[in-house]
Coordinates of C-alpha atoms in Angstrom, one line a residue:
Chain A
M1264 CA 121.9 86.1 88.6
Q1265 CA 119.2 88.4 87.1
N1266 CA 118.8 90.2 90.5
K1267 CA 122.4 91.1 90.9
S1268 CA 123.8 94.6 90.4
I1269 CA 126.2 95.4 87.6
A1270 CA 129.0 95.7 90.2
Q1271 CA 128.1 92.2 91.6
L1272 CA 128.0 90.7 88.1
A1273 CA 131.3 92.3 87.2
A1274 CA 132.9 90.9 90.4
D1275 CA 131.4 87.4 89.7
L1276 CA 132.7 87.5 86.1
R1277 CA 136.2 88.3 87.4
L1278 CA 136.1 85.4 89.9
R1279 CA 134.8 83.1 87.2
T1280 CA 131.8 82.2 89.3
Y1281 CA 130.2 82.0 85.9
S1282 CA 131.3 83.2 82.4
S1283 CA 129.8 86.0 80.3
V1284 CA 128.7 83.3 77.9
E1285 CA 126.8 81.6 80.7
L1286 CA 125.3 84.9 81.9
T1287 CA 124.3 85.8 78.3
K1288 CA 122.6 82.4 77.8
H1289 CA 120.8 82.9 81.1
Y1290 CA 119.3 86.2 79.9
L1291 CA 118.5 84.9 76.4
E1292 CA 116.7 81.9 78.0
R1293 CA 114.7 84.4 80.2
I1294 CA 113.8 86.5 77.2
K1295 CA 112.6 83.5 75.3
R1296 CA 110.6 82.2 78.2
L1297 CA 109.2 85.4 79.6
D1298 CA 109.1 88.0 76.9
P1299 CA 106.3 86.6 74.8
A1300 CA 104.0 87.9 77.5
L1301 CA 105.6 91.4 77.5
N1302 CA 106.8 92.0 73.9
S1303 CA 109.6 94.2 75.2
F1304 CA 112.1 93.1 72.4
I1305 CA 111.6 93.7 68.7
T1306 CA 114.8 91.9 67.6
L1307 CA 117.0 89.4 69.5
A1308 CA 120.7 89.2 68.6
E1309 CA 121.5 85.8 69.9
E1310 CA 124.4 84.9 67.7
S1311 CA 126.2 88.3 68.0
A1312 CA 125.5 88.4 71.7
L1313 CA 127.2 85.0 72.3
A1314 CA 130.1 86.0 70.1
A1315 CA 130.5 89.3 72.1
A1316 CA 130.3 87.2 75.4
E1317 CA 133.1 85.0 74.2
R1318 CA 135.3 88.0 73.4
A1319 CA 134.4 89.4 76.9
D1320 CA 135.4 86.1 78.5
Q1321 CA 138.8 86.3 76.7
A1322 CA 139.3 89.9 77.9
L1323 CA 138.4 88.8 81.5
K1324 CA 140.9 86.0 81.3
A1325 CA 143.5 88.3 80.0
G1326 CA 142.8 90.7 82.9
D1327 CA 141.8 93.3 80.3
A1328 CA 138.3 94.0 81.4
G1329 CA 136.3 97.1 82.4
P1330 CA 133.2 97.3 84.7
L1331 CA 130.9 96.5 81.8
T1332 CA 132.9 93.8 80.2
G1333 CA 130.6 90.8 79.6
I1334 CA 127.5 92.5 81.0
P1335 CA 124.3 91.8 78.9
I1336 CA 122.4 94.9 78.0
A1337 CA 119.8 95.9 75.4
H1338 CA 119.5 98.9 73.1
K1339 CA 116.3 100.8 72.4
D1340 CA 115.6 100.2 68.7
I1341 CA 116.2 103.9 67.9
F1342 CA 120.0 103.4 68.0
C1343 CA 121.6 102.3 64.8
T1344 CA 123.3 99.0 65.1
K1345 CA 125.5 97.8 62.3
G1346 CA 124.3 94.6 60.8
L1347 CA 121.3 94.3 63.2
R1348 CA 117.9 95.7 62.1
T1349 CA 117.0 99.2 63.4
S1350 CA 113.3 99.7 63.1
C1351 CA 112.5 102.7 65.3
G1352 CA 109.3 100.9 66.0
S1353 CA 108.0 101.7 62.5
R1354 CA 106.9 99.9 59.5
M1355 CA 108.9 102.6 57.6
L1356 CA 112.2 101.0 58.8
D1357 CA 111.0 97.4 59.2
N1358 CA 113.7 96.2 56.8
F1359 CA 116.4 98.8 57.6
V1360 CA 119.8 97.5 58.6
A1361 CA 122.0 100.3 59.6
P1362 CA 125.4 100.5 57.9
Y1363 CA 127.0 101.8 61.0
D1364 CA 126.8 101.9 64.8
A1365 CA 125.5 104.9 66.8
T1366 CA 128.2 106.5 69.0
V1367 CA 126.5 105.3 72.1
V1368 CA 126.4 101.7 70.7
E1369 CA 130.0 101.9 69.7
K1370 CA 131.1 103.1 73.1
L1371 CA 129.2 100.4 75.0
A1372 CA 130.6 97.8 72.7
A1373 CA 134.1 99.1 73.2
A1374 CA 133.5 98.8 77.0
G1375 CA 132.8 95.1 76.5
A1376 CA 129.0 95.1 77.0
V1377 CA 127.0 92.3 75.4
V1378 CA 124.0 93.4 73.3
L1379 CA 121.1 90.9 73.7
G1380 CA 118.8 92.7 71.3
K1381 CA 116.8 95.8 70.4
T1382 CA 113.9 96.9 72.5
N1383 CA 110.4 97.9 71.6
M1384 CA 109.3 101.6 71.6
D1385 CA 106.6 103.9 70.4
E1386 CA 107.0 104.6 66.7
F1387 CA 109.8 107.1 66.2
A1388 CA 109.7 107.7 70.0
M1389 CA 106.3 109.4 69.6
G1390 CA 104.1 108.2 72.4
S1391 CA 103.7 107.8 76.2
S1392 CA 102.4 104.2 76.3
N1393 CA 104.4 102.1 73.8
E1394 CA 101.1 101.5 72.0
T1395 CA 102.1 103.3 68.7
S1396 CA 104.8 100.7 67.9
Y1397 CA 104.3 98.8 64.6
Y1398 CA 105.4 95.7 66.5
G1399 CA 102.5 95.9 69.0
P1400 CA 102.3 97.3 72.5
V1401 CA 104.6 96.3 75.4
R1402 CA 102.9 95.1 78.5
N1403 CA 103.8 96.3 82.0
P1404 CA 105.5 93.5 83.9
W1405 CA 103.7 94.6 87.1
N1406 CA 100.3 94.1 85.5
Q1407 CA 100.0 93.0 82.0
D1408 CA 96.7 94.8 81.4
L1409 CA 98.5 98.1 81.9
V1410 CA 100.9 100.1 79.7
P1411 CA 104.6 100.3 80.5
G1412 CA 104.8 104.0 79.6
G1413 CA 106.7 105.3 76.6
S1414 CA 108.3 105.9 74.4
S1415 CA 111.1 103.7 75.8
G1416 CA 108.5 101.1 77.1
G1417 CA 110.5 98.1 75.8
S1418 CA 113.7 99.1 77.6
A1419 CA 111.8 99.9 80.8
A1420 CA 109.8 96.6 80.8
A1421 CA 112.9 94.5 79.9
V1422 CA 114.9 96.0 82.8
A1423 CA 112.0 95.7 85.3
A1424 CA 111.4 92.0 84.2
R1425 CA 115.2 91.3 84.6
L1426 CA 115.6 90.4 80.9
C1427 CA 118.8 92.4 80.7
A1428 CA 121.1 94.1 83.3
A1429 CA 120.4 97.6 81.9
A1430 CA 119.3 99.2 78.7
T1431 CA 119.8 102.3 76.6
A1432 CA 116.9 104.6 76.0
T1433 CA 116.1 108.1 74.8
D1434 CA 114.1 111.0 76.2
T1435 CA 112.6 113.9 74.1
G1436 CA 109.7 114.8 76.5
G1437 CA 109.8 112.2 79.2
S1438 CA 110.5 109.0 77.3
I1439 CA 113.0 107.7 79.8
R1440 CA 111.6 109.0 83.0
Q1441 CA 107.9 108.2 82.5
P1442 CA 108.3 104.5 81.6
A1443 CA 111.0 104.2 84.3
A1444 CA 108.4 105.5 86.8
L1445 CA 105.6 103.3 85.5
C1446 CA 107.8 100.1 85.5
G1447 CA 109.5 100.8 88.9
I1448 CA 113.0 101.2 87.7
T1449 CA 115.7 103.9 87.7
G1450 CA 116.1 106.1 84.5
I1451 CA 118.3 109.0 83.8
K1452 CA 118.0 111.6 81.0
P1453 CA 121.3 113.5 81.0
T1454 CA 121.8 117.1 80.0
Y1455 CA 121.1 117.9 76.3
G1456 CA 124.3 117.2 74.5
R1457 CA 125.9 115.0 77.2
C1458 CA 125.6 111.8 75.2
S1459 CA 126.1 111.8 71.4
R1460 CA 123.0 111.8 69.2
W1461 CA 125.1 110.4 66.2
G1462 CA 123.3 107.3 65.0
M1463 CA 120.3 107.9 67.1
I1464 CA 117.3 108.3 64.8
A1465 CA 116.2 111.9 65.1
F1466 CA 112.7 112.9 66.4
A1467 CA 113.2 116.5 67.7
S1468 CA 116.8 117.4 67.5
S1469 CA 116.8 120.3 70.0
L1470 CA 115.2 118.0 72.7
D1471 CA 116.4 114.4 72.0
Q1472 CA 118.9 112.9 74.5
A1473 CA 120.2 109.4 75.1
G1474 CA 120.2 107.9 78.6
V1475 CA 119.9 104.8 80.7
M1476 CA 117.4 102.5 82.2
A1477 CA 118.7 100.4 85.1
R1478 CA 117.6 98.8 88.3
S1479 CA 119.6 101.3 90.5
A1480 CA 121.4 104.6 90.3
A1481 CA 124.7 102.7 90.8
D1482 CA 124.0 100.5 87.7
A1483 CA 123.0 103.6 85.7
A1484 CA 126.3 105.3 86.8
F1485 CA 128.3 102.4 85.3
M1486 CA 126.4 102.7 82.0
L1487 CA 126.6 106.5 81.8
D1488 CA 130.3 106.5 82.6
E1489 CA 130.8 104.7 79.2
M1490 CA 128.1 106.5 77.2
A1491 CA 128.7 110.2 78.1
G1492 CA 131.2 112.4 76.3
F1493 CA 132.0 114.7 73.4
D1494 CA 131.6 113.4 69.9
R1495 CA 132.7 115.5 67.0
R1496 CA 130.2 113.7 64.7
D1497 CA 127.3 115.3 66.6
S1498 CA 127.3 119.0 66.0
T1499 CA 125.3 119.6 69.2
S1500 CA 127.5 117.4 71.4
A1501 CA 128.6 119.2 74.5
D1502 CA 132.4 119.6 74.8
V1503 CA 132.4 119.5 78.6
P1504 CA 134.5 117.2 80.7
V1505 CA 132.8 114.0 82.1
P1506 CA 133.3 113.3 85.8
D1507 CA 133.4 109.7 87.1
Y1508 CA 129.8 109.0 88.0
V1509 CA 130.5 105.9 90.0
D1510 CA 133.1 107.7 92.2
A1511 CA 130.5 110.3 93.2
L1512 CA 127.7 107.9 94.2
D1513 CA 128.5 107.8 97.9
D1514 CA 129.0 111.5 98.5
D1515 CA 127.3 112.9 101.6
I1516 CA 124.0 114.7 101.0
K1517 CA 123.7 116.4 104.3
G1518 CA 122.6 120.0 103.7
L1519 CA 121.3 119.2 100.2
R1520 CA 118.7 121.8 99.3
I1521 CA 115.7 120.2 97.6
G1522 CA 113.2 122.4 95.8
L1523 CA 109.6 121.4 95.6
P1524 CA 107.8 123.3 92.8
K1525 CA 104.3 124.0 93.8
E1526 CA 103.2 123.5 90.2
Y1527 CA 104.2 119.8 90.4
F1528 CA 101.9 119.1 93.4
G1529 CA 98.7 120.8 92.2
E1530 CA 95.5 119.7 90.5
G1531 CA 95.7 116.6 88.3
L1532 CA 98.2 114.8 90.6
D1533 CA 96.8 111.5 92.0
P1534 CA 96.7 111.9 95.8
H1535 CA 98.2 108.4 96.3
V1536 CA 101.1 109.3 94.0
A1537 CA 101.5 112.6 95.9
R1538 CA 101.7 110.7 99.2
A1539 CA 104.3 108.2 97.9
V1540 CA 106.5 111.1 96.6
Q1541 CA 106.1 112.9 99.9
E1542 CA 107.2 109.8 101.8
A1543 CA 110.5 109.7 99.8
I1544 CA 111.0 113.4 100.4
D1545 CA 110.5 112.8 104.1
E1546 CA 113.2 110.1 103.9
Y1547 CA 115.6 112.7 102.3
Q1548 CA 115.0 115.0 105.2
R1549 CA 115.9 112.2 107.6
L1550 CA 119.1 111.8 105.5
G1551 CA 119.9 115.5 106.2
A1552 CA 118.5 117.3 103.2
E1553 CA 116.5 120.5 103.5
V1554 CA 113.3 121.2 101.7
V1555 CA 112.6 124.6 100.0
D1556 CA 109.3 125.6 98.4
I1557 CA 109.8 127.0 95.0
S1558 CA 107.8 128.0 91.9
L1559 CA 108.3 127.3 88.2
P1560 CA 105.5 129.6 87.1
N1561 CA 105.8 128.9 83.4
S1562 CA 106.0 125.1 83.6
P1563 CA 102.2 124.6 83.1
L1564 CA 102.9 125.9 79.5
S1565 CA 105.5 123.2 78.8
V1566 CA 103.0 120.8 77.2
P1567 CA 101.6 123.4 74.7
V1568 CA 105.1 124.7 73.9
Y1569 CA 106.4 121.1 73.4
Y1570 CA 103.5 120.3 71.0
V1571 CA 104.7 123.1 68.7
V1572 CA 108.5 122.6 69.0
A1573 CA 108.6 118.8 68.9
P1574 CA 106.2 118.3 65.9
A1575 CA 107.9 121.2 64.0
E1576 CA 111.3 119.5 64.4
C1577 CA 109.8 116.1 63.7
S1578 CA 108.1 117.2 60.4
S1579 CA 111.5 118.4 59.3
N1580 CA 113.5 115.4 60.5
L1581 CA 111.0 112.8 59.1
A1582 CA 111.1 114.5 55.6
R1583 CA 114.0 112.3 54.9
F1584 CA 111.8 109.2 54.6
D1585 CA 110.9 109.4 51.0
G1586 CA 110.7 105.8 49.8
V1587 CA 113.8 106.3 47.6
R1588 CA 117.0 105.9 49.6
Y1589 CA 115.9 103.5 52.4
G1590 CA 112.8 102.5 54.2
H1591 CA 109.3 101.5 53.0
R1592 CA 108.3 102.1 49.4
C1593 CA 104.8 101.7 48.1
D1594 CA 103.9 99.3 45.3
D1595 CA 103.5 100.6 41.7
P1596 CA 103.9 104.4 42.2
K1597 CA 102.4 106.2 39.3
D1598 CA 104.7 109.2 39.6
L1599 CA 107.2 110.7 42.1
E1600 CA 104.7 112.5 44.2
D1601 CA 102.6 109.4 44.5
L1602 CA 105.7 107.5 45.5
Y1603 CA 106.4 110.0 48.3
K1604 CA 102.8 110.3 49.5
R1605 CA 101.9 106.6 49.6
S1606 CA 105.2 105.4 50.9
R1607 CA 105.0 107.8 53.8
A1608 CA 101.3 107.2 54.5
E1609 CA 101.8 103.4 54.5
G1610 CA 105.1 103.5 56.4
F1611 CA 104.1 105.9 59.2
G1612 CA 101.4 105.2 61.8
A1613 CA 98.6 107.6 62.8
E1614 CA 100.4 109.3 65.7
V1615 CA 103.5 110.0 63.6
Q1616 CA 101.3 111.4 60.8
R1617 CA 99.5 113.6 63.3
R1618 CA 102.7 115.1 64.5
I1619 CA 104.1 115.5 61.0
M1620 CA 100.9 117.4 60.1
I1621 CA 101.0 119.6 63.2
G1622 CA 104.6 120.4 62.5
T1623 CA 104.0 121.2 58.9
Y1624 CA 101.1 123.4 59.8
V1625 CA 102.9 125.4 62.5
L1626 CA 105.9 126.0 60.1
S1627 CA 103.7 126.8 57.1
A1628 CA 103.7 130.3 55.6
G1629 CA 102.0 132.9 57.8
Y1630 CA 102.0 130.8 61.0
Y1631 CA 105.7 130.7 62.0
D1632 CA 105.6 133.7 64.3
A1633 CA 102.3 132.7 66.0
Y1634 CA 103.5 129.2 66.7
Y1635 CA 107.1 128.3 66.5
L1636 CA 108.6 131.7 67.4
K1637 CA 106.1 132.1 70.2
A1638 CA 106.9 128.6 71.5
Q1639 CA 110.6 129.3 71.5
K1640 CA 110.0 132.5 73.5
I1641 CA 108.0 130.7 76.2
R1642 CA 110.6 128.0 76.1
Q1643 CA 113.1 130.6 77.2
L1644 CA 110.8 131.7 80.0
I1645 CA 110.5 128.1 81.2
A1646 CA 114.4 127.7 81.2
D1647 CA 114.6 131.0 83.1
D1648 CA 112.3 129.6 85.8
F1649 CA 114.7 126.8 86.3
K1650 CA 117.7 129.1 86.3
R1651 CA 116.1 131.2 89.2
A1652 CA 115.2 128.0 91.1
F1653 CA 118.8 126.6 90.9
E1654 CA 120.0 129.8 92.6
Q1655 CA 118.1 128.6 95.7
V1656 CA 118.3 124.8 95.5
D1657 CA 120.6 122.0 94.5
V1658 CA 118.0 119.7 93.0
I1659 CA 114.3 119.8 92.2
M1660 CA 112.0 117.0 93.2
G1661 CA 108.4 116.0 92.3
P1662 CA 106.4 113.2 90.8
T1663 CA 107.6 111.9 87.4
S1664 CA 104.0 111.1 86.2
P1665 CA 100.6 112.2 87.6
T1666 CA 99.3 108.7 87.9
T1667 CA 100.5 105.1 88.0
A1668 CA 100.3 103.0 84.8
F1669 CA 97.0 103.1 83.0
P1670 CA 95.2 100.4 81.0
L1671 CA 96.2 99.5 77.5
G1672 CA 93.9 101.3 75.0
A1673 CA 92.7 103.8 77.6
K1674 CA 94.1 107.0 75.9
M1675 CA 94.7 105.9 72.3
D1676 CA 91.7 107.7 71.0
D1677 CA 92.5 110.9 72.7
P1678 CA 96.0 112.3 71.8
V1679 CA 95.7 115.3 74.1
A1680 CA 95.0 113.1 77.1
M1681 CA 98.0 111.0 76.2
Y1682 CA 100.2 114.1 75.9
L1683 CA 99.3 115.2 79.4
N1684 CA 101.1 112.2 80.9
D1685 CA 104.3 114.1 80.3
I1686 CA 103.2 117.3 82.1
Y1687 CA 106.0 117.0 84.8
T1688 CA 108.8 115.8 82.5
I1689 CA 108.6 118.0 79.4
A1690 CA 109.9 121.2 81.0
T1691 CA 113.2 119.6 81.7
N1692 CA 113.7 118.7 78.0
L1693 CA 112.7 122.2 76.9
A1694 CA 115.3 123.7 79.2
G1695 CA 117.9 121.0 78.3
L1696 CA 118.4 120.0 82.0
P1697 CA 119.2 116.5 83.3
G1698 CA 116.4 114.5 85.0
M1699 CA 115.9 111.2 86.7
S1700 CA 113.2 108.9 87.9
I1701 CA 113.6 106.5 90.7
P1702 CA 111.0 104.1 92.3
V1703 CA 109.4 105.0 95.6
A1704 CA 106.6 103.3 97.6
P1705 CA 104.1 101.6 95.2
V1706 CA 100.4 102.5 95.1
E1707 CA 98.1 99.4 95.0
G1708 CA 101.0 97.3 93.8
M1709 CA 101.9 99.6 91.0
P1710 CA 105.2 101.5 90.8
V1711 CA 105.5 105.3 91.4
G1712 CA 108.5 107.4 90.3
L1713 CA 110.2 110.3 92.1
Q1714 CA 111.6 112.8 89.6
I1715 CA 114.9 114.5 90.4
I1716 CA 115.9 117.4 88.2
G1717 CA 119.4 118.8 88.4
N1718 CA 121.3 121.8 87.0
Y1719 CA 123.2 121.5 83.7
F1720 CA 125.8 118.7 83.6
E1721 CA 125.0 117.7 87.2
E1722 CA 124.3 114.1 86.4
A1723 CA 126.9 113.0 89.0
R1724 CA 124.8 114.8 91.7
L1725 CA 121.6 113.3 90.5
L1726 CA 123.0 109.8 90.6
N1727 CA 124.5 110.5 94.0
V1728 CA 121.2 111.8 95.4
A1729 CA 119.3 108.8 93.9
H1730 CA 121.9 106.4 95.2
R1731 CA 121.7 107.7 98.8
L1732 CA 118.0 107.1 98.9
Q1733 CA 118.5 103.6 97.4
H1734 CA 121.2 102.9 100.0
A1735 CA 118.7 103.8 102.8
T1736 CA 115.5 102.2 101.4
H1737 CA 114.6 99.1 99.5
W1738 CA 111.9 100.4 97.1
H1739 CA 114.1 99.9 94.0
Q1740 CA 114.7 96.2 94.8
A1741 CA 111.1 95.1 94.3
A1742 CA 110.6 92.8 91.4
P1743 CA 107.3 92.1 89.6
E1744 CA 105.7 88.7 90.4
G1745 CA 106.8 86.0 87.9
F1746 CA 109.9 87.9 86.9
E1747 CA 111.9 87.8 90.2
Chain B
M1305 CA 91.7 126.9 66.4
S1306 CA 89.6 124.6 64.2
L1307 CA 90.8 122.9 61.1
D1308 CA 88.4 121.3 58.6
A1309 CA 88.9 118.4 56.1
S1310 CA 90.1 120.8 53.4
D1311 CA 92.8 122.2 55.7
V1312 CA 93.9 118.6 56.4
E1313 CA 94.1 117.9 52.7
K1314 CA 96.3 121.0 52.2
I1315 CA 98.6 120.2 55.1
A1316 CA 98.9 116.5 54.1
H1317 CA 99.9 117.6 50.6
L1318 CA 102.6 119.9 52.0
A1319 CA 103.8 117.0 54.2
R1320 CA 103.6 114.5 51.3
L1321 CA 101.2 112.2 53.1
A1322 CA 98.4 110.4 51.2
I1323 CA 95.6 110.7 53.7
A1324 CA 92.6 108.5 52.7
P1325 CA 89.4 110.5 52.2
G1326 CA 87.7 108.6 55.0
Q1327 CA 90.4 109.7 57.5
T1328 CA 90.5 113.5 56.9
E1329 CA 87.6 114.3 59.3
R1330 CA 89.2 112.3 62.1
Y1331 CA 92.6 114.0 61.6
A1332 CA 90.8 117.4 61.4
A1333 CA 89.3 116.7 64.8
D1334 CA 92.6 115.5 66.4
L1335 CA 94.7 118.3 65.0
S1336 CA 92.1 120.9 66.1
N1337 CA 92.2 119.4 69.7
I1338 CA 96.0 119.7 69.7
L1339 CA 95.9 123.3 68.4
D1340 CA 93.4 124.1 71.2
L1341 CA 96.0 122.8 73.7
V1342 CA 98.7 124.9 72.0
A1343 CA 96.5 128.0 72.2
Q1344 CA 97.2 128.2 75.9
M1345 CA 100.4 130.0 74.8
D1346 CA 98.4 133.0 73.7
A1347 CA 97.9 134.0 77.3
V1348 CA 101.6 134.8 77.7
E1349 CA 103.0 138.2 76.9
T1350 CA 106.2 137.6 75.0
A1351 CA 106.9 140.8 73.1
E1352 CA 110.2 141.5 75.1
V1353 CA 111.4 137.9 75.2
T1354 CA 114.3 136.6 73.0
P1355 CA 113.4 133.2 71.6
M1356 CA 115.6 130.3 72.6
A1357 CA 118.1 129.4 69.9
H1358 CA 119.8 126.6 71.9
P1359 CA 119.0 125.2 75.3
L1360 CA 122.6 125.7 76.5
H1361 CA 123.3 128.8 74.4
M1362 CA 126.0 127.0 72.5
A1363 CA 127.1 128.1 69.1
Q1364 CA 127.1 125.6 66.2
R1365 CA 130.6 124.2 65.8
L1366 CA 132.1 124.6 62.4
R1367 CA 134.7 122.4 60.7
P1368 CA 136.8 122.7 57.5
D1369 CA 134.8 121.7 54.4
E1370 CA 136.9 118.7 53.7
P1371 CA 135.8 115.1 53.0
S1372 CA 136.1 113.1 56.2
E1373 CA 134.2 109.9 55.2
P1374 CA 135.2 107.3 52.7
N1375 CA 132.8 106.6 49.8
Q1376 CA 130.5 103.7 50.8
R1377 CA 127.9 104.0 48.1
D1378 CA 127.3 100.3 47.7
L1379 CA 126.9 99.7 51.4
F1380 CA 124.4 102.6 51.7
Q1381 CA 122.5 101.6 48.6
A1382 CA 122.0 98.1 50.0
N1383 CA 119.1 99.6 52.0
A1384 CA 117.5 101.2 48.9
P1385 CA 114.1 99.8 47.8
L1386 CA 115.2 100.0 44.2
A1387 CA 118.7 100.8 42.9
E1388 CA 120.7 99.8 39.8
S1389 CA 124.3 100.5 38.7
G1390 CA 124.8 102.8 41.7
L1391 CA 121.6 104.8 40.9
F1392 CA 118.4 105.1 43.0
L1393 CA 115.5 104.3 40.7
V1394 CA 112.3 106.4 40.8
P1395 CA 109.3 106.8 38.5
R1396 CA 110.0 108.9 35.4
V1397 CA 110.2 112.6 36.2
I1398 CA 111.1 114.1 32.8
E1399 CA 108.8 113.3 29.8

């Protein structure tokens, strides 16, 4: 069952080949048996999952079911779930039970999806290896000595290990695409504002976007069909019509113009990864696409710009954690300032504190113009590069990550080395564009991701382009040994 | 850009973080490395560039200033570390 697509599972549920309760129990059994080695879940929701599965079975019986009715999924632990702990991977929220559901959670519940639990993540989504989690690192199902990527490492590992049919995730600088690449699955970060941020714990509000981890573009399309759309409760939600993503999957891609930015194939890219990416691009040419060489001249500045903008927004967003209204509180505070300072120092891990301090510094008196304003100007130049590129091409392709998964602990003592993992993904967030990662030929048994970047609100085209490759090749079907 | 331990102490105070004395040197080194990375921005001429305000150039939506949510004080305070009679409790702030 765990290798079936969402469309196949939905068809089986309609034919009563098995019930949603049986399917949910199957996944829960797999999680209990296999996840201790991976640590991809922070919280299991066995009781509420089985109750949701029973309701799904009734809806299926009544003929009142959608494509996701009864399908077991998982939520990244950054989405607020009513009555179920939402930790955001932090000691700060270890005991936090949200009083409401995030819009994305609410929409998937209304679609009949069954929530198996909450997945592990880098603390407050700050990290590229899932090692900053208060709940311990996640291990890569393809090689448990290696990281799964981050920050959505739990969602990526759980989907790759077939512990859920699909999962939600978020992407601020690459947190969907990079772990999807390192775990050999399909991940999509939609356009900024496409999915509501309401109830999604904020890291950097001008960059954060919810998206999907799945085993194929078709599965991701079923999820995104339910998740996308305008939400008046999110003041930056895009009021733009949502097309049917599943309907567009099979569109012809003959004549598709693929832009290859020279900056994404230069120094720092592992030559084996480059070859695997090239092999996929060759396949696209066989499918009738044309390749155009392009340049995104300001994209090498995306990492420096990001490490001003994201920490600045994070220092402001995380000011709400004060030890008073919710979250961790230190013992025996001697005064209010001591309460704030020790609650925050005890509740946040080292990476979160580093980013809060960088953000505080760049926003402090006298430095605003040199850092934040300068970064927002270069951010505009980066967005302009993409605008020019999309006058010539339909999609942009390149590697998602410069290397395959790296060993646990390898970059934890060097924050800047860790940040450079996201060198190919961050520009997309800065510009607000949608991006995907799909698995291509592995390198020495480890997955490699092809990144596909689209123009604003062109998620349907991205999913279509990804689906056509997955229709013609079998790379996305590979399963890690022991999790088949 | 190089920060020293006293800079870290100042920033940590602004950010309301109690950094242990033994950790300031390490944070100073890490933050300096990050600011060195950020310094790559200096090479770009941006005098004529308008800073980005919104990635999609959308304006902030406004709504009438009317209550839209019911009062759920007790529910929200259930997550408070210390609350009593509908009030959040903190150390004494007025002598």
